[in-house]
Short mmCIF file of C-alpha atoms in Angstrom, two decimals:
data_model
loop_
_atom_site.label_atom_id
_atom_site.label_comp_id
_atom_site.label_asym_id
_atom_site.label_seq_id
_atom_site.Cartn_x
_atom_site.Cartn_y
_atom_site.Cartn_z
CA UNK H 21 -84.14 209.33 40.25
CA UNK H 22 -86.16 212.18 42.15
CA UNK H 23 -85.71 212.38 46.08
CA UNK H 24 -88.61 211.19 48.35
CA UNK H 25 -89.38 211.29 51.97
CA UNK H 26 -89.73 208.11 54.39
CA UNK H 27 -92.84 207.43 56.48
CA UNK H 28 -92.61 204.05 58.60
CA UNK H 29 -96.35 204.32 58.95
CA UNK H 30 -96.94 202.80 55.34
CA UNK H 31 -95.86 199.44 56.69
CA UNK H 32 -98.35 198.89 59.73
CA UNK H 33 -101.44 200.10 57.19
CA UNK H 34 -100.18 196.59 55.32
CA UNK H 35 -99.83 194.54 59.01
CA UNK H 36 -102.34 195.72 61.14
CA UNK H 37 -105.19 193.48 59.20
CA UNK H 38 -102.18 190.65 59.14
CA UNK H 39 -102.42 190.80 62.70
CA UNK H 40 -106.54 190.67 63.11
CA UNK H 41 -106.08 187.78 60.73
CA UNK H 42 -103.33 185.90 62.79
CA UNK H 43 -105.73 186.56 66.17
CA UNK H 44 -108.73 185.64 64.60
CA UNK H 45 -107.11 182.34 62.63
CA UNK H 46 -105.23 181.46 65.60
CA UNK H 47 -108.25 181.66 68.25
CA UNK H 48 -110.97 180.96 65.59
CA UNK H 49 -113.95 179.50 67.62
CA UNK H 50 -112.41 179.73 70.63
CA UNK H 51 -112.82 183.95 70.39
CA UNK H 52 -116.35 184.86 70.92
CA UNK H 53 -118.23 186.22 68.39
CA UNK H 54 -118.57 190.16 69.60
CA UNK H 55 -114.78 189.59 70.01
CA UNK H 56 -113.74 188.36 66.39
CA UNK H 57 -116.27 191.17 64.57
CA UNK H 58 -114.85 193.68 66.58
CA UNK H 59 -111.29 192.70 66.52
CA UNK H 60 -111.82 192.85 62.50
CA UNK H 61 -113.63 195.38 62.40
CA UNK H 62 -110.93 197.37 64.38
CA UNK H 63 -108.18 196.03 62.33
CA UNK H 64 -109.39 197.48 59.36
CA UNK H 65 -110.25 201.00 60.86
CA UNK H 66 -106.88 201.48 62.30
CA UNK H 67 -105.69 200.91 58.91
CA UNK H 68 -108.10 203.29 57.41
CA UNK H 69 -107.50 206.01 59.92
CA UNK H 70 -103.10 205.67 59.20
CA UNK H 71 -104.05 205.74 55.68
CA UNK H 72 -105.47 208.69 56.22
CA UNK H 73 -103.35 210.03 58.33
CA UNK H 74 -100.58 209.27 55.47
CA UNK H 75 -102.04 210.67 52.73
CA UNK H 76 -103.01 213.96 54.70
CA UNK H 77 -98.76 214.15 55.21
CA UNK H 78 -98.82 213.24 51.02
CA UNK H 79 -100.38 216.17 50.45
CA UNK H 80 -98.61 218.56 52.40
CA UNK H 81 -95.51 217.97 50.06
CA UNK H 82 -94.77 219.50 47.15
CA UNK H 83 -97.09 218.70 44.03
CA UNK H 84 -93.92 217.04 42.00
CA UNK H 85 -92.09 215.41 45.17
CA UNK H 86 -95.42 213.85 46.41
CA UNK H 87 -93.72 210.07 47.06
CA UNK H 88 -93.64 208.58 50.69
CA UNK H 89 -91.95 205.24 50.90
CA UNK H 90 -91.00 202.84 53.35
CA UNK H 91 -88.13 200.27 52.48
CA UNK H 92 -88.05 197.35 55.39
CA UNK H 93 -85.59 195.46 54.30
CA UNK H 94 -83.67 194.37 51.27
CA UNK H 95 -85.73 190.86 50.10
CA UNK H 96 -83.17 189.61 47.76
CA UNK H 97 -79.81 191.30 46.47
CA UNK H 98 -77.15 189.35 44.52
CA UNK H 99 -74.52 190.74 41.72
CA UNK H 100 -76.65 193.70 39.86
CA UNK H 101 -80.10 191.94 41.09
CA UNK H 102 -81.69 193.66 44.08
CA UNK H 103 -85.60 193.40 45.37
CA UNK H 104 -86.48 195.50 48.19
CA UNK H 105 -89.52 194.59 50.74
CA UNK H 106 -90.87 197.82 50.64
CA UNK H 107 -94.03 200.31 50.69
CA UNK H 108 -94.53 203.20 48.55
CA UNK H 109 -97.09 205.58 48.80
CA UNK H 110 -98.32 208.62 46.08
CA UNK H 111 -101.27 210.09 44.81
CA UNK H 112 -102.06 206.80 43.00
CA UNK H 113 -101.67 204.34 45.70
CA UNK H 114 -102.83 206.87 48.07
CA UNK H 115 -105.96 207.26 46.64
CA UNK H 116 -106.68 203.56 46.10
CA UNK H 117 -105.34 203.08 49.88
CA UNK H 118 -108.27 205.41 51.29
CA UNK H 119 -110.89 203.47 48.83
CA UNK H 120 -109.42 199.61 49.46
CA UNK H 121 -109.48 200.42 53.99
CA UNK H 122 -112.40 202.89 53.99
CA UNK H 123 -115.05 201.04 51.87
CA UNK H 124 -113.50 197.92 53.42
CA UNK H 125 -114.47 199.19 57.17
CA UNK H 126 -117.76 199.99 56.42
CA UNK H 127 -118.40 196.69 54.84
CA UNK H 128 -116.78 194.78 57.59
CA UNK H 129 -119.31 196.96 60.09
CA UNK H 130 -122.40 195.52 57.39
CA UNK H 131 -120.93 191.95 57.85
CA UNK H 132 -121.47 191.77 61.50
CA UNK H 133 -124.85 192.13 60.75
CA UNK H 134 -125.31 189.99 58.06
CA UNK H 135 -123.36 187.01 59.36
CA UNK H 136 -124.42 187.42 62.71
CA UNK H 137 -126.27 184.02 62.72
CA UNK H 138 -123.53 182.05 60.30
CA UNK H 139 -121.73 178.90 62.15
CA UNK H 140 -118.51 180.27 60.33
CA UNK H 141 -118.56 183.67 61.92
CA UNK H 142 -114.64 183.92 63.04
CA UNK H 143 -113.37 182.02 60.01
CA UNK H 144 -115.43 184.83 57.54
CA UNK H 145 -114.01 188.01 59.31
CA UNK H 146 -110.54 186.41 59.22
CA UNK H 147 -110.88 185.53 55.52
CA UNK H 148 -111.95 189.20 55.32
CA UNK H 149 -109.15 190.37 57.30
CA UNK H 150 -106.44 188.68 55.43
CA UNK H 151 -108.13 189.97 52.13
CA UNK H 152 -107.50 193.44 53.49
CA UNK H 153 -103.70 192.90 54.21
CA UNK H 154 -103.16 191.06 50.34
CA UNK H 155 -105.12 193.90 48.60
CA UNK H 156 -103.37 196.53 50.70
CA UNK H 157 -99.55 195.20 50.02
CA UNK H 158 -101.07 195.01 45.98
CA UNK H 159 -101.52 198.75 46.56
CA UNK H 160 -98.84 200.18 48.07
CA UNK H 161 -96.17 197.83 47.11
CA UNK H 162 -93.04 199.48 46.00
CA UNK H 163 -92.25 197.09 43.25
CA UNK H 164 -93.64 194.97 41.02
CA UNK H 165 -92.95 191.46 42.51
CA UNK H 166 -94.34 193.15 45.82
CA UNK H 167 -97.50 194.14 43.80
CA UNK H 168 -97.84 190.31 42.78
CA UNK H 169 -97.31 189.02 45.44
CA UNK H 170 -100.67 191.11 46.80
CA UNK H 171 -102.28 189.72 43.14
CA UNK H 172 -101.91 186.78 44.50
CA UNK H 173 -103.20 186.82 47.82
CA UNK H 174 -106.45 188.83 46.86
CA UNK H 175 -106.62 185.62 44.44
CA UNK H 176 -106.52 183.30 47.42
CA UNK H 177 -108.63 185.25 49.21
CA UNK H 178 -111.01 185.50 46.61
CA UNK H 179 -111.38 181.72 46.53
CA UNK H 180 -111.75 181.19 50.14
CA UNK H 181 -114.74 183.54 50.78
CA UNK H 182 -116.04 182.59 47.32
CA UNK H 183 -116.28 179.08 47.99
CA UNK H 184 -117.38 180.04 51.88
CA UNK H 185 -119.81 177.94 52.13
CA UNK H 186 -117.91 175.19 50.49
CA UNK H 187 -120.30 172.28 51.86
CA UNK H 188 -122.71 172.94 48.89
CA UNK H 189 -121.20 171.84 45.63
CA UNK H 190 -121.87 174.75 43.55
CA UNK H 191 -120.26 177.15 46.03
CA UNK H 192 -117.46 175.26 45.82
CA UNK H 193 -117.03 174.75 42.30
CA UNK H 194 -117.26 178.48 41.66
CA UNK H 195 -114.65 179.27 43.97
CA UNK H 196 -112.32 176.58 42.16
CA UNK H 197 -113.77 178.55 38.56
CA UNK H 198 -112.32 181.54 40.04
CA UNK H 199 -109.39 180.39 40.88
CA UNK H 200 -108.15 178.38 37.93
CA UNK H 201 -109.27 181.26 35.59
CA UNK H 202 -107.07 184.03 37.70
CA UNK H 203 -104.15 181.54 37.14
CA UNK H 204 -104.73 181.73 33.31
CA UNK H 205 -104.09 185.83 33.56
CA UNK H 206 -101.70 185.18 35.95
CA UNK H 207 -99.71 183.09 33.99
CA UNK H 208 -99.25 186.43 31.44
CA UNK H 209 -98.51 188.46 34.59
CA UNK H 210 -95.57 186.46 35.64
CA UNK H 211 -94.32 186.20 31.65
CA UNK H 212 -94.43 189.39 31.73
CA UNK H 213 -92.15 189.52 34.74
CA UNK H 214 -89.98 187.53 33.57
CA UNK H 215 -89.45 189.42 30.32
CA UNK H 216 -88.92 192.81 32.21
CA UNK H 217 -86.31 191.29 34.50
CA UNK H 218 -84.06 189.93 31.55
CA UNK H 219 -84.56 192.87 29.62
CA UNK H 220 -83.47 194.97 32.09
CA UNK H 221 -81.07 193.15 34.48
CA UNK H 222 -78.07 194.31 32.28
CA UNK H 223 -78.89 197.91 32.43
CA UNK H 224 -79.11 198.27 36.09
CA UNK H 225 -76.66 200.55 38.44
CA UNK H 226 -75.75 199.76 42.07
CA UNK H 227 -78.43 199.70 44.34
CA UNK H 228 -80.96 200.05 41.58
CA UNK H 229 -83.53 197.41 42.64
CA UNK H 230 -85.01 195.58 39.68
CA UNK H 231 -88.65 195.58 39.57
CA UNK H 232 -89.40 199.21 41.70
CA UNK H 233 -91.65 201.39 40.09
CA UNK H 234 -89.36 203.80 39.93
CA UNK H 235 -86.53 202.39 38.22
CA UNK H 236 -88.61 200.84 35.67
CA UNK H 237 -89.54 204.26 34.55
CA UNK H 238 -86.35 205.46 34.31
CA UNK H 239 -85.61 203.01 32.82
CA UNK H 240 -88.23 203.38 30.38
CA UNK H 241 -86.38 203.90 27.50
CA UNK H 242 -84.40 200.47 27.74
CA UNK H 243 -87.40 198.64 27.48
CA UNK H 244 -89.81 200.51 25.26
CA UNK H 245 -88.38 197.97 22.19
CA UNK H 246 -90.64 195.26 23.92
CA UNK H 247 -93.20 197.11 26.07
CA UNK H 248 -95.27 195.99 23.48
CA UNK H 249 -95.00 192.30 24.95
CA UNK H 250 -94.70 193.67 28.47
CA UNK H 251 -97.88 195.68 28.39
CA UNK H 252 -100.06 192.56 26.47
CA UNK H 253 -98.67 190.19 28.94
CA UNK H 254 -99.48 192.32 32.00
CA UNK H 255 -102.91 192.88 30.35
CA UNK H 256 -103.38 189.06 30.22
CA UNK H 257 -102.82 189.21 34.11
CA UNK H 258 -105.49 192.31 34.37
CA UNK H 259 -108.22 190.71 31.95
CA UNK H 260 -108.27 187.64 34.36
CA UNK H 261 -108.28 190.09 37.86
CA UNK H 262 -110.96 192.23 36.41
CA UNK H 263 -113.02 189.90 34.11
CA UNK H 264 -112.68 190.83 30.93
CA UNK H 265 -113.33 188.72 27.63
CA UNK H 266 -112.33 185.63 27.46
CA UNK H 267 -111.25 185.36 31.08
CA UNK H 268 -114.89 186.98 32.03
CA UNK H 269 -116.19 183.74 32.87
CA UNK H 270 -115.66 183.37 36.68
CA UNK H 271 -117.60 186.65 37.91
CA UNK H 272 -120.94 185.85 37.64
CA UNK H 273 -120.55 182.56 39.29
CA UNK H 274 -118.35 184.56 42.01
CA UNK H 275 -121.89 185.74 43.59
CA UNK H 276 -122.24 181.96 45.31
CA UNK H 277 -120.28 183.71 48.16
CA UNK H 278 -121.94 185.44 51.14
CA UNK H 279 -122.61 189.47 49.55
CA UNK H 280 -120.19 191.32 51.69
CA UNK H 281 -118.18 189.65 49.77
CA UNK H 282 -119.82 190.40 46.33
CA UNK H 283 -119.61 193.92 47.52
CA UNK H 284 -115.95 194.17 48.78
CA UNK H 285 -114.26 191.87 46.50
CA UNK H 286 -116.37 192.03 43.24
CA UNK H 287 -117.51 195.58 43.62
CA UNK H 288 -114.55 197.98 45.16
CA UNK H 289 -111.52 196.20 45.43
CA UNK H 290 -110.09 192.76 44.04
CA UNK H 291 -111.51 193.45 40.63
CA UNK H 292 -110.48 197.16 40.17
CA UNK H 293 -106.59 195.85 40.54
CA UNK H 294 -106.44 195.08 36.78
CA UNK H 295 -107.21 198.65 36.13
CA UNK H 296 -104.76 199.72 38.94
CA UNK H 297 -102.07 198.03 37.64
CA UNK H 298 -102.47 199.47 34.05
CA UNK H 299 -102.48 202.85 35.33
CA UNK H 300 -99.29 202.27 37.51
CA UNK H 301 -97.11 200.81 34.59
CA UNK H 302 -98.58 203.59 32.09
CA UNK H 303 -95.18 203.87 30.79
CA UNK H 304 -95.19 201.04 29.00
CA UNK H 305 -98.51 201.36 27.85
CA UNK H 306 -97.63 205.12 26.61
CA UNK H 307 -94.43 203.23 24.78
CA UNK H 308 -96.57 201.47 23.06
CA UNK H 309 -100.20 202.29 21.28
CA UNK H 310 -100.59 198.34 19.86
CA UNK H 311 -100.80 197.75 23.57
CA UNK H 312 -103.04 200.49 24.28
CA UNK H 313 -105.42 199.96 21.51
CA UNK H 314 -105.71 196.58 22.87
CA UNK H 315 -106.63 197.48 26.29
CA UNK H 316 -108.89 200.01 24.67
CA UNK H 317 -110.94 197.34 22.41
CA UNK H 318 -111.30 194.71 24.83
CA UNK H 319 -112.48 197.21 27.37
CA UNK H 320 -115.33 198.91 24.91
CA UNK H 321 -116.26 195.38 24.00
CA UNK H 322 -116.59 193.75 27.08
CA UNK H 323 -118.95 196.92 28.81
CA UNK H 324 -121.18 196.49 25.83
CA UNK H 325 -121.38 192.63 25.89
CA UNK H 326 -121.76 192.10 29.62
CA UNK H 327 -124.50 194.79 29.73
CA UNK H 328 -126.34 192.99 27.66
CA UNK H 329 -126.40 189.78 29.56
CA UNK H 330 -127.24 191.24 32.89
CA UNK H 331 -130.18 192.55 31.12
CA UNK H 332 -131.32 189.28 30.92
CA UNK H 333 -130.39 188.12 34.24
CA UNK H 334 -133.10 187.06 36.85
CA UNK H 335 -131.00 186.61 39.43
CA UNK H 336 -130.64 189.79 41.61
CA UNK H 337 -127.02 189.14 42.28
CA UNK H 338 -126.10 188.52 38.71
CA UNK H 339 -127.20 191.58 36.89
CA UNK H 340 -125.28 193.42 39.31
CA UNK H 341 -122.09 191.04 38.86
CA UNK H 342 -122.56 191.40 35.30
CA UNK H 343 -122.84 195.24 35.71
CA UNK H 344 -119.57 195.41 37.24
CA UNK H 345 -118.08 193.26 34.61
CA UNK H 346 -119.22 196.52 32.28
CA UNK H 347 -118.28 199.35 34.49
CA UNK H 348 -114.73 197.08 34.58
CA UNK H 349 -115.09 197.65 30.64
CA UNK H 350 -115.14 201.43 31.10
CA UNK H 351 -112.38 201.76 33.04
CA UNK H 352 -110.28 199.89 30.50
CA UNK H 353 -111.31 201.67 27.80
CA UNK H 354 -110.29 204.95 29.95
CA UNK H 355 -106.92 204.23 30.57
CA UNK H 356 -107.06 202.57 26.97
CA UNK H 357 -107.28 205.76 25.51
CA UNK H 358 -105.17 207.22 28.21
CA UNK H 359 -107.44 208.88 30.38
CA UNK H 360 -105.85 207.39 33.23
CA UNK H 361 -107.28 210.04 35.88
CA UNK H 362 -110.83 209.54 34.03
CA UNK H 363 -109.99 205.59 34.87
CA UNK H 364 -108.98 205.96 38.20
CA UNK H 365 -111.53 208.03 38.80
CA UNK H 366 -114.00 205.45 37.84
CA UNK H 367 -112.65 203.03 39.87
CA UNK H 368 -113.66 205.34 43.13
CA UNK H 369 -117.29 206.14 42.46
CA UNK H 370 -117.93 202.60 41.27
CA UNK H 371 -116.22 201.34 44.66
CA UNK H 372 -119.22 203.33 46.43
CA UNK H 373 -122.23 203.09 44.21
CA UNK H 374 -121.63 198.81 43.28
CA UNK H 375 -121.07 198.24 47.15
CA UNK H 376 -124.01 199.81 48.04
CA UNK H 377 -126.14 197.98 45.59
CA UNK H 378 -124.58 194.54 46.46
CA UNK H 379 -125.17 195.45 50.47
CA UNK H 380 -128.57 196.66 49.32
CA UNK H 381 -129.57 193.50 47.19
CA UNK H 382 -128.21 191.80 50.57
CA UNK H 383 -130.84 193.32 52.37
CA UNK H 384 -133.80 192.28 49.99
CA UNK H 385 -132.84 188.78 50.13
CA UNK H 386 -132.28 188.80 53.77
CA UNK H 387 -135.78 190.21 53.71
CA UNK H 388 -137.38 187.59 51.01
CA UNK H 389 -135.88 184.63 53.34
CA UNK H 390 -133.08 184.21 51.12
CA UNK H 391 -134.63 184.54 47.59
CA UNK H 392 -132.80 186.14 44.92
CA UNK H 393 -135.01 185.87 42.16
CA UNK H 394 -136.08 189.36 40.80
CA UNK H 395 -139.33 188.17 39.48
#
């Protein structure tokens, strides 16, 4: 186990959008309108600017010792069993940090704009707010159960600005589509879980907590008889995230929610987690090329076969939902193949390019008096 530094910082980049969702859910309608956009929007750019900040100190350590993490407290810790609330923070996380808080801010600054005249004003920014925090502890959660528990919340999130405008049915039943199919891949994620911790339980030293990142790589060798299982069951929790065949389904029908969301959710963050998560537990994936074929075929397949639906899409919203189902393809087959880096990598520019066409397409329909029909 290689030494690290400690930076206290990591924790308020997870609470400060906690906090602008506690004032805004608290207050609600009671906080004016300028007040709730800008406390959001404030949130989210103090978070941005210690990310920042963070990563800058990241880089000023040495190339192999680049780890910052921030243990709060111990969460649970019987007999051999320990689970620590904690942050971590490394090139990785750091990188998806700056992309989840900075592409977050600036579509939090569009959504003042764009919701300006919506009777649900407070309640959007604080679902956005809240997203923020769950996508952020996904990120730079230290473990794996803290990374879940971040899964999770995106997942809620997800639903509640999905189904936003929940007074029309078919806003509605997309959100609950979303949500039922995320708990299919979720089921595999917590299998998964489950199979790590009583693999490895008996193996652990003192103070060795059970589902950190780092002990599960050095631990590696322990489990690599069944990262087989471990990396297909994980994968079942990814191909549900980030929309991949079969669990593909709920995307498309996602865009019923206002487009910020389509752009921040479905575009640079929420869906991207799949391919975030496969690159963080490489190790099991590089103990095991069944698993990594896998990831590899139903990544190729799905880019080709949801490009060729959204080229038959009329809806201007769906060919660009169905686009990112593709571009989700791509980064699969990437770390698939293990070009992690080349997946990662992916996973930035598309954060950029697919937000800008949502907010774009956002703009036309704002401009056709809500009309989203390309023809």
């Amino acid at each position: 186990m290689e030494s690290h530094a400690t930076e206290t910082m990591l924790r308020w980049i997870v609470l400060v959008p906690l906090l602008g969702a506690a004032v805004g859910g608290i207050l609600n309608r009671r906080l004016p309108r300028r007040a709730a956009g800008l406390l959001a929007c404030g949130a989210v750019g103090a978070s941005f600017v210690l990310s920042v900040t963070v990563f800058l100190r990241l880089l000023r350590l040495d190339a192999d010792h680049r780890l910052l993490t921030d243990t709060v407290t111990t969460w649970m810790g019987f007999g051999n069993l320990q689970v620590d609330l904690g942050f971590a923070l490394d090139p990785l996380s750091g990188v998806m940090a700056l992309v989840v808080t900075g592409v977050g801010f600036l579509i939090h600054i569009y959504s003042l704009g764009y919701m300006a005249h919506d009777d649900g004003f407070q309640r959007f920014f604080t679902y956005l707010n809240l997203f923020i925090f769950a996508m952020m502890t996904l990120v730079l959660g230290e473990n794996l159960l803290m990374l879940f528990i971040g899964w999770e919340g995106v997942g809620l999130c997800s639903y509640l600005l999905i189904a936003f405008w929940f007074n029309d049915e078919a806003n509605a039943a997309a959100g609950k589509k979303a949500f039922v199919v995320n708990r299919i891949g979720d089921f595999g994620f917590l299998l998964g879980m489950f199979l790590i911790g009583a693999t490895l339980l008996p193996h652990l030293g003192e103070g060795e907590g059970l589902f950190s990142f780092q002990v599960l790589q050095h631990h590696a060798g322990v489990l690599a008889p069944v990262a087989t299982a471990i990396g297909l069951l994980l994968f079942v929790g990814a191909t549900g995230k980030s929309a991949q065949i079969p669990l593909h389904v709920w995307l498309p029908d996602a865009m019923a929610g206002p487009t910020p969301v389509s752009a921040l959710i479905h575009a640079a963050t929420m869906v991207t987690a799949g391919v975030y998560m496969v690159a963080r537990c490489n190790f099991f994936y590089q103990a095991s090329p069944t698993a990594m074929l896998t990831v590899g075929i139903i990544g190729g397949v799905t880019a080709v076969f949801a490009a060729t639906i959204g080229l038959v899409q009329n809806d201007i919203k769906k060919v660009l939902a169905y686009s990112t189902v593709s571009q989700l393809g791509y980064m699969f087959l990437a770390a698939g193949v293990g070009a992690y880096i080349a997946a990662i990598f992916h996973v930035v520019t598309h954060a950029f390019f697919k937000a800008c066409l949502f907010l774009g397409s956002g703009s036309v329909i704002h401009g056709c008096g809500g009309e989203q029909d390309i023809r």
